[in-house]
mmCIF file of C-alpha atoms in Angstrom:
data_model
loop_
_atom_site.group_PDB
_atom_site.id
_atom_site.type_symbol
_atom_site.label_atom_id
_atom_site.label_comp_id
_atom_site.label_asym_id
_atom_site.label_seq_id
_atom_site.Cartn_x
_atom_site.Cartn_y
_atom_site.Cartn_z
ATOM 1 C CA UNK A 1 -11.050 59.476 152.901
ATOM 2 C CA UNK A 2 -11.135 56.823 155.987
ATOM 3 C CA UNK A 3 -13.355 53.721 155.351
ATOM 4 C CA UNK A 4 -15.679 54.425 158.036
ATOM 5 C CA UNK A 5 -16.509 58.012 156.359
ATOM 6 C CA UNK A 6 -17.067 56.129 152.944
ATOM 7 C CA UNK A 7 -19.757 54.103 154.818
ATOM 8 C CA UNK A 8 -21.515 56.901 156.848
ATOM 9 C CA UNK A 9 -21.500 58.490 152.929
ATOM 10 C CA UNK A 10 -22.999 55.549 151.539
ATOM 11 C CA UNK A 11 -25.413 55.040 154.198
ATOM 12 C CA UNK A 12 -26.379 58.532 153.832
ATOM 13 C CA UNK A 13 -26.898 58.080 149.760
ATOM 14 C CA UNK A 14 -28.814 55.047 150.244
ATOM 15 C CA UNK A 15 -30.112 54.633 153.958
ATOM 16 C CA UNK A 16 -32.979 56.375 155.709
ATOM 17 C CA UNK A 17 -33.586 59.911 156.929
ATOM 18 C CA UNK A 18 -31.500 59.234 160.305
ATOM 19 C CA UNK A 19 -28.572 58.085 157.950
ATOM 20 C CA UNK A 20 -28.927 61.157 155.704
ATOM 21 C CA UNK A 21 -28.788 63.149 158.532
ATOM 22 C CA UNK A 22 -25.904 61.515 160.017
ATOM 23 C CA UNK A 23 -23.922 61.755 157.193
ATOM 24 C CA UNK A 24 -24.824 65.205 156.547
ATOM 25 C CA UNK A 25 -24.008 66.148 160.143
ATOM 26 C CA UNK A 26 -20.787 64.776 159.623
ATOM 27 C CA UNK A 27 -19.865 66.853 156.603
ATOM 28 C CA UNK A 28 -21.084 69.930 158.522
ATOM 29 C CA UNK A 29 -18.511 69.120 161.504
ATOM 30 C CA UNK A 30 -15.739 68.499 158.983
ATOM 31 C CA UNK A 31 -16.627 72.008 157.139
ATOM 32 C CA UNK A 32 -16.624 73.476 160.551
ATOM 33 C CA UNK A 33 -13.043 73.071 160.894
ATOM 34 C CA UNK A 34 -12.648 75.268 157.972
ATOM 35 C CA UNK A 35 -10.113 72.902 156.067
ATOM 36 C CA UNK A 36 -7.954 74.505 153.546
ATOM 37 C CA UNK A 37 -8.577 71.636 151.125
ATOM 38 C CA UNK A 38 -11.795 69.292 151.044
ATOM 39 C CA UNK A 39 -11.998 65.910 149.047
ATOM 40 C CA UNK A 40 -13.929 66.754 145.556
ATOM 41 C CA UNK A 41 -16.401 63.920 146.316
ATOM 42 C CA UNK A 42 -17.515 65.959 148.971
ATOM 43 C CA UNK A 43 -19.520 68.583 147.039
ATOM 44 C CA UNK A 44 -21.239 65.399 144.617
ATOM 45 C CA UNK A 45 -22.362 63.890 147.986
ATOM 46 C CA UNK A 46 -23.982 66.800 149.055
ATOM 47 C CA UNK A 47 -25.775 67.165 145.461
ATOM 48 C CA UNK A 48 -26.944 63.649 145.660
ATOM 49 C CA UNK A 49 -28.128 63.918 149.065
ATOM 50 C CA UNK A 50 -30.564 66.737 148.492
ATOM 51 C CA UNK A 51 -27.969 69.750 149.566
ATOM 52 C CA UNK A 52 -27.602 71.748 146.360
ATOM 53 C CA UNK A 53 -27.145 74.855 148.317
ATOM 54 C CA UNK A 54 -24.606 73.177 150.652
ATOM 55 C CA UNK A 55 -22.555 71.475 147.691
ATOM 56 C CA UNK A 56 -22.538 74.960 146.001
ATOM 57 C CA UNK A 57 -20.848 76.582 148.861
ATOM 58 C CA UNK A 58 -18.229 73.960 149.166
ATOM 59 C CA UNK A 59 -17.666 74.672 145.336
ATOM 60 C CA UNK A 60 -17.415 78.398 146.116
ATOM 61 C CA UNK A 61 -15.486 78.740 149.254
ATOM 62 C CA UNK A 62 -12.988 75.775 149.213
ATOM 63 C CA UNK A 63 -10.240 74.166 147.567
ATOM 64 C CA UNK A 64 -11.048 71.103 146.166
ATOM 65 C CA UNK A 65 -8.632 67.573 145.809
ATOM 66 C CA UNK A 66 -10.460 67.023 142.465
ATOM 67 C CA UNK A 67 -14.056 68.568 141.918
ATOM 68 C CA UNK A 68 -14.162 66.717 138.342
ATOM 69 C CA UNK A 69 -17.562 64.575 139.622
ATOM 70 C CA UNK A 70 -19.133 67.740 140.862
ATOM 71 C CA UNK A 71 -18.100 69.751 137.767
ATOM 72 C CA UNK A 72 -19.694 67.133 135.717
ATOM 73 C CA UNK A 73 -23.062 66.642 137.806
ATOM 74 C CA UNK A 74 -23.561 70.317 137.631
ATOM 75 C CA UNK A 75 -24.751 69.999 133.806
ATOM 76 C CA UNK A 76 -26.865 67.117 134.356
ATOM 77 C CA UNK A 77 -30.651 66.459 135.754
ATOM 78 C CA UNK A 78 -29.089 66.267 138.905
ATOM 79 C CA UNK A 79 -27.390 69.261 138.719
ATOM 80 C CA UNK A 80 -30.179 71.427 137.735
ATOM 81 C CA UNK A 81 -31.161 72.305 141.211
ATOM 82 C CA UNK A 82 -27.784 73.712 141.895
ATOM 83 C CA UNK A 83 -28.020 75.331 138.274
ATOM 84 C CA UNK A 84 -31.234 77.112 139.964
ATOM 85 C CA UNK A 85 -29.763 78.679 143.061
ATOM 86 C CA UNK A 86 -28.961 82.464 143.009
ATOM 87 C CA UNK A 87 -25.260 81.819 144.047
ATOM 88 C CA UNK A 88 -24.987 79.858 140.651
ATOM 89 C CA UNK A 89 -24.041 82.943 139.112
ATOM 90 C CA UNK A 90 -21.021 83.695 141.295
ATOM 91 C CA UNK A 91 -19.884 80.110 140.831
ATOM 92 C CA UNK A 92 -19.641 80.621 136.953
ATOM 93 C CA UNK A 93 -17.550 83.898 137.929
ATOM 94 C CA UNK A 94 -15.433 82.374 139.844
ATOM 95 C CA UNK A 95 -14.291 79.754 137.662
ATOM 96 C CA UNK A 96 -14.194 81.862 134.645
ATOM 97 C CA UNK A 97 -17.161 80.444 132.493
ATOM 98 C CA UNK A 98 -18.640 83.791 131.956
ATOM 99 C CA UNK A 99 -15.404 84.830 130.141
ATOM 100 C CA UNK A 100 -15.402 81.598 128.414
ATOM 101 C CA UNK A 101 -18.692 81.985 127.238
ATOM 102 C CA UNK A 102 -18.445 85.555 126.110
ATOM 103 C CA UNK A 103 -16.131 84.544 123.464
ATOM 104 C CA UNK A 104 -17.265 81.265 122.759
ATOM 105 C CA UNK A 105 -20.958 81.032 123.300
ATOM 106 C CA UNK A 106 -22.924 79.944 126.335
ATOM 107 C CA UNK A 107 -23.403 76.111 126.708
ATOM 108 C CA UNK A 108 -26.857 74.856 125.643
ATOM 109 C CA UNK A 109 -28.323 74.850 128.902
ATOM 110 C CA UNK A 110 -27.448 78.397 129.567
ATOM 111 C CA UNK A 111 -28.656 81.837 128.161
ATOM 112 C CA UNK A 112 -26.617 85.033 127.751
ATOM 113 C CA UNK A 113 -28.131 87.934 129.509
ATOM 114 C CA UNK A 114 -25.827 90.437 129.021
ATOM 115 C CA UNK A 115 -21.963 90.294 128.701
ATOM 116 C CA UNK A 116 -20.781 88.022 131.543
ATOM 117 C CA UNK A 117 -24.013 87.065 133.110
ATOM 118 C CA UNK A 118 -25.761 84.055 132.223
ATOM 119 C CA UNK A 119 -28.934 82.051 133.245
ATOM 120 C CA UNK A 120 -28.732 77.899 133.539
ATOM 121 C CA UNK A 121 -31.818 75.856 133.384
#
């Protein structure tokens, strides 16, 4: 990422509402170009700026260079807002977690409703 992008993200995360709006607008403009791959940090930045639906959309619809940070954050208190979204079940299926959990059992934050269907708190 370019230094100016990092600066805008930092200001969006720790600055005022105007700085947050600038950062989100920058991300929206980037995503509007329909990139084949996005920086893995993008989803985490959106989540931490209070945009869980956009973060989940990035995870579900793009390839990431490395989504490790957001994948971990999903299972923390910060990620509760993503886990509560209706589209989270699609994300579980997309990543193959449903098949894994059907065999090995659901993680602590999730409850199996039926085979392949989980609700996570």
